[in-house]
Amino acid sequence: MKATSLNALLKARAEKRDVALVTDLESGAEALVVDGLAEGDLALDGGLSGAVKKAMAANESRRVEENERSYFILVLSQPLRLAIIGAGHISQYLSSMAAMAGFEVTIIDPRTTYATAPRFPGAELNHDWPEEALGALGIDRRMAVVALSHDPKLDEPALATAMKSDAFYIGALGSRKTQGARRERMKEQGFSDADLDRIHGPVGLDIGALSPPEIGISIVAQIIDVLRPKKKGIAPK
């Protein structure tokens, strides 16, 4: 890697931005792509530009062939993050399982007696109100938000904030009746059906989960299912 590319890459990573380094495997020419803009001595024309976009969308480094030349696309994305609203029993299992799946987990609950380090080892704890906490975290396309407090005062502001963001997954605990009542309340706040359809609720894959550990498993499974749609033959957006 050339010094100019390395310096630009380190700067972008420090700023928590997704990057791709594209290298011509024959000439050594490079282009660093940050926020859709390319810099370097390699021109990203036509099919190569599209290949870079696909690699970044899939978060996969890959070798590609374009115009009878070989290129390697190195993708460096920010870590996957999960914000959990509410520090109950389900949240404890979800936090642990999500961490094992590679997520950086933040527990958001202003009730300090629930959101404690002994109950959530390894997770970041935030005792602000959800809209403030999520605003400080900066929701992006690498972040999932799950509302599990079962308290509208906590869950609904979090869901409202998430629906206005690029979060790749939004989930909410509650029965279909609870989901329906919440949906009507949030419609009155100005959210459209398209906005509300982004919420996965009842949260988790329908695997018949009953206990907190089972529900935690179903939620992690659904998050991964949404994250990697290509496994079902659907191209990532």
Short mmCIF file of N, CA and C in Angstrom, two decimals, residues 36-165:
data_model
loop_
_atom_site.label_atom_id
_atom_site.label_comp_id
_atom_site.label_asym_id
_atom_site.label_seq_id
_atom_site.Cartn_x
_atom_site.Cartn_y
_atom_site.Cartn_z
N GLY A 36 -18.09 7.22 -1.18
CA GLY A 36 -18.40 7.25 -2.60
C GLY A 36 -17.44 8.04 -3.46
N LEU A 37 -16.46 8.68 -2.85
CA LEU A 37 -15.49 9.48 -3.59
C LEU A 37 -14.15 8.75 -3.64
N ALA A 38 -13.55 8.71 -4.83
CA ALA A 38 -12.30 7.98 -5.03
C ALA A 38 -11.13 8.93 -5.20
N GLU A 39 -10.01 8.57 -4.56
CA GLU A 39 -8.76 9.32 -4.72
C GLU A 39 -7.64 8.34 -5.01
N GLY A 40 -6.70 8.74 -5.85
CA GLY A 40 -5.56 7.89 -6.16
C GLY A 40 -5.24 7.89 -7.64
N ASP A 41 -4.33 7.01 -8.04
CA ASP A 41 -3.89 6.99 -9.44
C ASP A 41 -4.57 5.91 -10.26
N LEU A 42 -5.66 5.34 -9.72
CA LEU A 42 -6.43 4.34 -10.45
C LEU A 42 -7.82 4.89 -10.74
N ALA A 43 -8.20 4.93 -12.00
CA ALA A 43 -9.52 5.42 -12.38
C ALA A 43 -10.56 4.31 -12.21
N LEU A 44 -11.64 4.65 -11.52
CA LEU A 44 -12.73 3.68 -11.32
C LEU A 44 -13.81 3.95 -12.35
N ASP A 45 -13.69 3.31 -13.48
CA ASP A 45 -14.63 3.54 -14.58
C ASP A 45 -15.60 2.37 -14.72
N GLY A 46 -16.79 2.69 -15.18
CA GLY A 46 -17.76 1.68 -15.58
C GLY A 46 -17.96 0.55 -14.61
N GLY A 47 -17.67 -0.66 -15.09
CA GLY A 47 -17.92 -1.85 -14.31
C GLY A 47 -17.13 -1.93 -13.03
N LEU A 48 -15.94 -1.36 -12.99
CA LEU A 48 -15.12 -1.41 -11.78
C LEU A 48 -15.77 -0.59 -10.68
N SER A 49 -16.30 0.57 -11.03
CA SER A 49 -16.99 1.40 -10.04
C SER A 49 -18.19 0.65 -9.45
N GLY A 50 -18.94 -0.03 -10.32
CA GLY A 50 -20.08 -0.82 -9.84
C GLY A 50 -19.65 -1.97 -8.96
N ALA A 51 -18.52 -2.60 -9.30
CA ALA A 51 -18.02 -3.71 -8.49
C ALA A 51 -17.63 -3.25 -7.09
N VAL A 52 -17.06 -2.05 -7.01
CA VAL A 52 -16.68 -1.49 -5.70
C VAL A 52 -17.93 -1.24 -4.87
N LYS A 53 -18.96 -0.67 -5.47
CA LYS A 53 -20.21 -0.40 -4.75
C LYS A 53 -20.82 -1.69 -4.22
N LYS A 54 -20.81 -2.73 -5.04
CA LYS A 54 -21.38 -4.01 -4.61
C LYS A 54 -20.56 -4.62 -3.47
N ALA A 55 -19.25 -4.52 -3.56
CA ALA A 55 -18.40 -5.07 -2.51
C ALA A 55 -18.62 -4.35 -1.19
N MET A 56 -18.76 -3.02 -1.25
CA MET A 56 -18.97 -2.26 -0.02
C MET A 56 -20.35 -2.54 0.55
N ALA A 57 -21.36 -2.67 -0.31
CA ALA A 57 -22.71 -2.97 0.17
C ALA A 57 -22.76 -4.33 0.85
N ALA A 58 -22.00 -5.29 0.32
CA ALA A 58 -21.97 -6.64 0.90
C ALA A 58 -20.97 -6.76 2.04
N ASN A 59 -20.14 -5.72 2.24
CA ASN A 59 -19.08 -5.74 3.25
C ASN A 59 -18.16 -6.94 3.05
N GLU A 60 -17.75 -7.15 1.79
CA GLU A 60 -16.89 -8.28 1.46
C GLU A 60 -15.73 -7.84 0.57
N SER A 61 -14.53 -8.15 0.98
CA SER A 61 -13.37 -7.94 0.11
C SER A 61 -13.39 -9.02 -0.97
N ARG A 62 -12.95 -8.66 -2.18
CA ARG A 62 -13.02 -9.63 -3.26
C ARG A 62 -12.09 -9.27 -4.42
N ARG A 63 -11.76 -10.27 -5.20
CA ARG A 63 -11.01 -10.07 -6.44
C ARG A 63 -12.01 -10.02 -7.58
N VAL A 64 -11.83 -9.06 -8.49
CA VAL A 64 -12.74 -8.93 -9.62
C VAL A 64 -11.94 -8.79 -10.92
N GLU A 65 -12.59 -9.13 -12.01
CA GLU A 65 -12.00 -9.00 -13.34
C GLU A 65 -12.82 -7.99 -14.13
N GLU A 66 -12.17 -6.95 -14.64
CA GLU A 66 -12.84 -5.94 -15.46
C GLU A 66 -11.91 -5.55 -16.60
N ASN A 67 -12.47 -5.56 -17.82
CA ASN A 67 -11.69 -5.14 -19.00
C ASN A 67 -10.36 -5.90 -19.11
N GLU A 68 -10.44 -7.20 -18.83
CA GLU A 68 -9.29 -8.09 -18.94
C GLU A 68 -8.15 -7.73 -17.99
N ARG A 69 -8.51 -7.07 -16.90
CA ARG A 69 -7.52 -6.77 -15.85
C ARG A 69 -8.06 -7.26 -14.52
N SER A 70 -7.15 -7.57 -13.59
CA SER A 70 -7.53 -8.08 -12.28
C SER A 70 -7.35 -7.00 -11.22
N TYR A 71 -8.33 -6.91 -10.34
CA TYR A 71 -8.29 -5.92 -9.27
C TYR A 71 -8.65 -6.61 -7.95
N PHE A 72 -8.11 -6.08 -6.86
CA PHE A 72 -8.52 -6.54 -5.54
C PHE A 72 -9.17 -5.38 -4.81
N ILE A 73 -10.37 -5.63 -4.28
CA ILE A 73 -11.11 -4.62 -3.54
C ILE A 73 -11.07 -5.00 -2.06
N LEU A 74 -10.37 -4.22 -1.27
CA LEU A 74 -10.28 -4.44 0.18
C LEU A 74 -11.30 -3.53 0.86
N VAL A 75 -12.29 -4.14 1.50
CA VAL A 75 -13.36 -3.38 2.15
C VAL A 75 -13.11 -3.36 3.66
N LEU A 76 -13.13 -2.17 4.22
CA LEU A 76 -12.95 -1.99 5.67
C LEU A 76 -14.13 -1.19 6.19
N SER A 77 -15.09 -1.89 6.77
CA SER A 77 -16.29 -1.24 7.30
C SER A 77 -16.17 -1.08 8.81
N GLN A 78 -16.97 -0.19 9.34
CA GLN A 78 -17.03 -0.02 10.78
C GLN A 78 -17.69 -1.24 11.42
N PRO A 79 -17.42 -1.50 12.69
CA PRO A 79 -18.01 -2.68 13.35
C PRO A 79 -19.54 -2.60 13.35
N LEU A 80 -20.16 -3.76 13.33
CA LEU A 80 -21.61 -3.81 13.52
C LEU A 80 -21.93 -3.40 14.95
N ARG A 81 -23.02 -2.65 15.10
CA ARG A 81 -23.40 -2.18 16.43
C ARG A 81 -24.86 -2.53 16.71
N LEU A 82 -25.15 -2.75 17.96
CA LEU A 82 -26.52 -3.03 18.40
C LEU A 82 -26.84 -2.17 19.61
N ALA A 83 -27.91 -1.40 19.51
CA ALA A 83 -28.40 -0.63 20.65
C ALA A 83 -29.65 -1.32 21.18
N ILE A 84 -29.63 -1.68 22.46
CA ILE A 84 -30.76 -2.35 23.09
C ILE A 84 -31.40 -1.39 24.07
N ILE A 85 -32.69 -1.15 23.89
CA ILE A 85 -33.43 -0.26 24.79
C ILE A 85 -34.08 -1.11 25.86
N GLY A 86 -33.72 -0.85 27.11
CA GLY A 86 -34.26 -1.63 28.21
C GLY A 86 -33.26 -2.66 28.71
N ALA A 87 -33.16 -2.80 30.02
CA ALA A 87 -32.15 -3.67 30.62
C ALA A 87 -32.78 -4.84 31.36
N GLY A 88 -33.77 -5.47 30.73
CA GLY A 88 -34.42 -6.61 31.34
C GLY A 88 -33.72 -7.92 31.07
N HIS A 89 -34.42 -9.03 31.39
CA HIS A 89 -33.80 -10.35 31.25
C HIS A 89 -33.51 -10.70 29.80
N ILE A 90 -34.44 -10.41 28.89
CA ILE A 90 -34.19 -10.72 27.48
C ILE A 90 -32.97 -9.95 26.99
N SER A 91 -32.85 -8.71 27.43
CA SER A 91 -31.71 -7.88 27.01
C SER A 91 -30.39 -8.50 27.44
N GLN A 92 -30.36 -9.12 28.62
CA GLN A 92 -29.13 -9.75 29.08
C GLN A 92 -28.67 -10.84 28.12
N TYR A 93 -29.59 -11.70 27.72
CA TYR A 93 -29.22 -12.78 26.80
C TYR A 93 -28.92 -12.24 25.41
N LEU A 94 -29.72 -11.29 24.94
CA LEU A 94 -29.47 -10.71 23.62
C LEU A 94 -28.11 -10.04 23.57
N SER A 95 -27.76 -9.31 24.61
CA SER A 95 -26.47 -8.62 24.66
C SER A 95 -25.32 -9.61 24.53
N SER A 96 -25.38 -10.68 25.30
CA SER A 96 -24.32 -11.69 25.28
C SER A 96 -24.21 -12.37 23.92
N MET A 97 -25.35 -12.75 23.36
CA MET A 97 -25.34 -13.46 22.08
C MET A 97 -24.91 -12.56 20.93
N ALA A 98 -25.35 -11.31 20.96
CA ALA A 98 -24.96 -10.37 19.90
C ALA A 98 -23.47 -10.10 19.95
N ALA A 99 -22.92 -10.00 21.16
CA ALA A 99 -21.48 -9.79 21.29
C ALA A 99 -20.71 -10.96 20.70
N MET A 100 -21.18 -12.18 20.95
CA MET A 100 -20.52 -13.36 20.38
C MET A 100 -20.61 -13.36 18.86
N ALA A 101 -21.65 -12.72 18.31
CA ALA A 101 -21.82 -12.64 16.86
C ALA A 101 -21.03 -11.48 16.26
N GLY A 102 -20.31 -10.74 17.11
CA GLY A 102 -19.44 -9.69 16.60
C GLY A 102 -19.97 -8.28 16.69
N PHE A 103 -21.08 -8.08 17.39
CA PHE A 103 -21.65 -6.74 17.52
C PHE A 103 -21.06 -6.00 18.73
N GLU A 104 -20.87 -4.70 18.57
CA GLU A 104 -20.59 -3.83 19.71
C GLU A 104 -21.94 -3.44 20.30
N VAL A 105 -22.17 -3.79 21.56
CA VAL A 105 -23.50 -3.64 22.17
C VAL A 105 -23.54 -2.46 23.14
N THR A 106 -24.61 -1.67 23.02
CA THR A 106 -24.87 -0.60 23.97
C THR A 106 -26.24 -0.83 24.60
N ILE A 107 -26.29 -0.83 25.92
CA ILE A 107 -27.55 -0.95 26.66
C ILE A 107 -28.00 0.46 27.05
N ILE A 108 -29.21 0.81 26.65
CA ILE A 108 -29.74 2.15 26.93
C ILE A 108 -30.93 2.02 27.87
N ASP A 109 -30.78 2.54 29.08
CA ASP A 109 -31.86 2.49 30.06
C ASP A 109 -31.54 3.49 31.16
N PRO A 110 -32.41 4.50 31.37
CA PRO A 110 -32.14 5.48 32.42
C PRO A 110 -32.27 4.92 33.83
N ARG A 111 -32.79 3.71 33.94
CA ARG A 111 -32.96 3.08 35.26
C ARG A 111 -31.63 2.43 35.66
N THR A 112 -30.88 3.14 36.45
CA THR A 112 -29.50 2.72 36.76
C THR A 112 -29.43 1.44 37.58
N THR A 113 -30.51 1.08 38.25
CA THR A 113 -30.48 -0.16 39.04
C THR A 113 -30.56 -1.39 38.14
N TYR A 114 -31.02 -1.22 36.91
CA TYR A 114 -31.12 -2.34 35.97
C TYR A 114 -29.90 -2.40 35.04
N ALA A 115 -29.53 -1.26 34.50
CA ALA A 115 -28.42 -1.22 33.53
C ALA A 115 -27.10 -1.11 34.28
N THR A 116 -26.59 -2.25 34.73
CA THR A 116 -25.35 -2.28 35.51
C THR A 116 -24.31 -3.17 34.83
N ALA A 117 -23.06 -2.91 35.13
CA ALA A 117 -21.97 -3.69 34.54
C ALA A 117 -22.03 -5.18 34.90
N PRO A 118 -22.36 -5.55 36.15
CA PRO A 118 -22.44 -6.98 36.47
C PRO A 118 -23.51 -7.72 35.65
N ARG A 119 -24.60 -7.02 35.32
CA ARG A 119 -25.67 -7.66 34.55
C ARG A 119 -25.36 -7.69 33.05
N PHE A 120 -24.51 -6.76 32.61
CA PHE A 120 -24.20 -6.67 31.18
C PHE A 120 -22.68 -6.56 30.97
N PRO A 121 -21.96 -7.62 31.30
CA PRO A 121 -20.50 -7.57 31.13
C PRO A 121 -20.11 -7.37 29.67
N GLY A 122 -19.20 -6.45 29.45
CA GLY A 122 -18.70 -6.21 28.11
C GLY A 122 -19.49 -5.23 27.28
N ALA A 123 -20.70 -4.89 27.73
CA ALA A 123 -21.53 -3.95 26.98
C ALA A 123 -21.29 -2.52 27.46
N GLU A 124 -21.49 -1.58 26.54
CA GLU A 124 -21.46 -0.16 26.92
C GLU A 124 -22.79 0.18 27.56
N LEU A 125 -22.77 0.90 28.66
CA LEU A 125 -23.99 1.28 29.36
C LEU A 125 -24.26 2.77 29.18
N ASN A 126 -25.50 3.11 28.84
CA ASN A 126 -25.88 4.51 28.67
C ASN A 126 -27.17 4.74 29.45
N HIS A 127 -27.13 5.67 30.40
CA HIS A 127 -28.27 5.92 31.26
C HIS A 127 -29.07 7.16 30.86
N ASP A 128 -28.80 7.66 29.65
CA ASP A 128 -29.60 8.78 29.13
C ASP A 128 -30.93 8.25 28.61
N TRP A 129 -31.86 9.17 28.33
CA TRP A 129 -33.11 8.78 27.70
C TRP A 129 -32.80 8.34 26.27
N PRO A 130 -33.58 7.40 25.73
CA PRO A 130 -33.23 6.78 24.45
C PRO A 130 -32.94 7.73 23.30
N GLU A 131 -33.77 8.76 23.11
CA GLU A 131 -33.53 9.64 21.97
C GLU A 131 -32.21 10.38 22.10
N GLU A 132 -31.83 10.72 23.32
CA GLU A 132 -30.55 11.39 23.55
C GLU A 132 -29.39 10.41 23.35
N ALA A 133 -29.55 9.21 23.88
CA ALA A 133 -28.48 8.21 23.77
C ALA A 133 -28.24 7.81 22.32
N LEU A 134 -29.33 7.58 21.58
CA LEU A 134 -29.18 7.18 20.18
C LEU A 134 -28.61 8.32 19.34
N GLY A 135 -29.00 9.55 19.67
CA GLY A 135 -28.45 10.69 18.96
C GLY A 135 -26.95 10.79 19.16
N ALA A 136 -26.50 10.52 20.38
CA ALA A 136 -25.07 10.59 20.67
C ALA A 136 -24.31 9.45 19.98
N LEU A 137 -24.95 8.28 19.86
CA LEU A 137 -24.29 7.14 19.22
C LEU A 137 -24.13 7.35 17.72
N GLY A 138 -25.08 8.07 17.12
CA GLY A 138 -25.02 8.28 15.68
C GLY A 138 -25.40 7.02 14.92
N ILE A 139 -26.69 6.81 14.69
CA ILE A 139 -27.15 5.60 14.02
C ILE A 139 -26.77 5.64 12.55
N ASP A 140 -26.19 4.54 12.07
CA ASP A 140 -25.84 4.44 10.65
C ASP A 140 -26.28 3.08 10.12
N ARG A 141 -25.91 2.78 8.87
CA ARG A 141 -26.38 1.55 8.21
C ARG A 141 -25.73 0.29 8.78
N ARG A 142 -24.80 0.44 9.71
CA ARG A 142 -24.16 -0.71 10.35
C ARG A 142 -24.71 -0.94 11.76
N MET A 143 -25.85 -0.30 12.05
CA MET A 143 -26.39 -0.37 13.41
C MET A 143 -27.81 -0.92 13.42
N ALA A 144 -28.09 -1.77 14.42
CA ALA A 144 -29.43 -2.29 14.67
C ALA A 144 -29.93 -1.70 15.98
N VAL A 145 -31.24 -1.47 16.06
CA VAL A 145 -31.85 -0.92 17.27
C VAL A 145 -33.00 -1.84 17.67
N VAL A 146 -32.99 -2.30 18.92
CA VAL A 146 -34.03 -3.20 19.41
C VAL A 146 -34.61 -2.63 20.70
N ALA A 147 -35.92 -2.42 20.72
CA ALA A 147 -36.61 -1.87 21.88
C ALA A 147 -37.23 -3.01 22.69
N LEU A 148 -36.75 -3.19 23.91
CA LEU A 148 -37.17 -4.33 24.73
C LEU A 148 -37.68 -3.92 26.11
N SER A 149 -37.84 -2.64 26.37
CA SER A 149 -38.21 -2.23 27.73
C SER A 149 -39.67 -2.53 28.05
N HIS A 150 -40.50 -2.66 27.00
CA HIS A 150 -41.95 -2.84 27.18
C HIS A 150 -42.59 -1.62 27.84
N ASP A 151 -41.91 -0.50 27.81
CA ASP A 151 -42.42 0.75 28.37
C ASP A 151 -42.48 1.77 27.23
N PRO A 152 -43.69 2.21 26.84
CA PRO A 152 -43.80 3.16 25.73
C PRO A 152 -42.97 4.42 25.91
N LYS A 153 -42.76 4.83 27.16
CA LYS A 153 -41.98 6.06 27.40
C LYS A 153 -40.52 5.89 26.98
N LEU A 154 -40.05 4.65 26.97
CA LEU A 154 -38.68 4.38 26.54
C LEU A 154 -38.64 3.87 25.10
N ASP A 155 -39.51 2.92 24.80
CA ASP A 155 -39.45 2.27 23.49
C ASP A 155 -39.83 3.20 22.34
N GLU A 156 -40.91 3.95 22.50
CA GLU A 156 -41.41 4.72 21.36
C GLU A 156 -40.49 5.87 20.94
N PRO A 157 -39.89 6.61 21.87
CA PRO A 157 -38.91 7.61 21.42
C PRO A 157 -37.72 6.97 20.71
N ALA A 158 -37.32 5.77 21.17
CA ALA A 158 -36.21 5.07 20.52
C ALA A 158 -36.60 4.65 19.11
N LEU A 159 -37.79 4.11 18.96
CA LEU A 159 -38.25 3.68 17.64
C LEU A 159 -38.41 4.87 16.70
N ALA A 160 -38.91 5.98 17.23
CA ALA A 160 -39.06 7.19 16.41
C ALA A 160 -37.71 7.66 15.90
N THR A 161 -36.72 7.65 16.77
CA THR A 161 -35.37 8.06 16.37
C THR A 161 -34.80 7.10 15.34
N ALA A 162 -35.01 5.80 15.56
CA ALA A 162 -34.47 4.79 14.64
C ALA A 162 -35.10 4.89 13.26
N MET A 163 -36.40 5.15 13.21
CA MET A 163 -37.08 5.22 11.91
C MET A 163 -36.62 6.41 11.07
N LYS A 164 -36.06 7.41 11.72
CA LYS A 164 -35.55 8.58 11.00
C LYS A 164 -34.09 8.39 10.59
N SER A 165 -33.56 7.21 10.83
CA SER A 165 -32.13 6.95 10.62
C SER A 165 -31.92 5.91 9.52
#
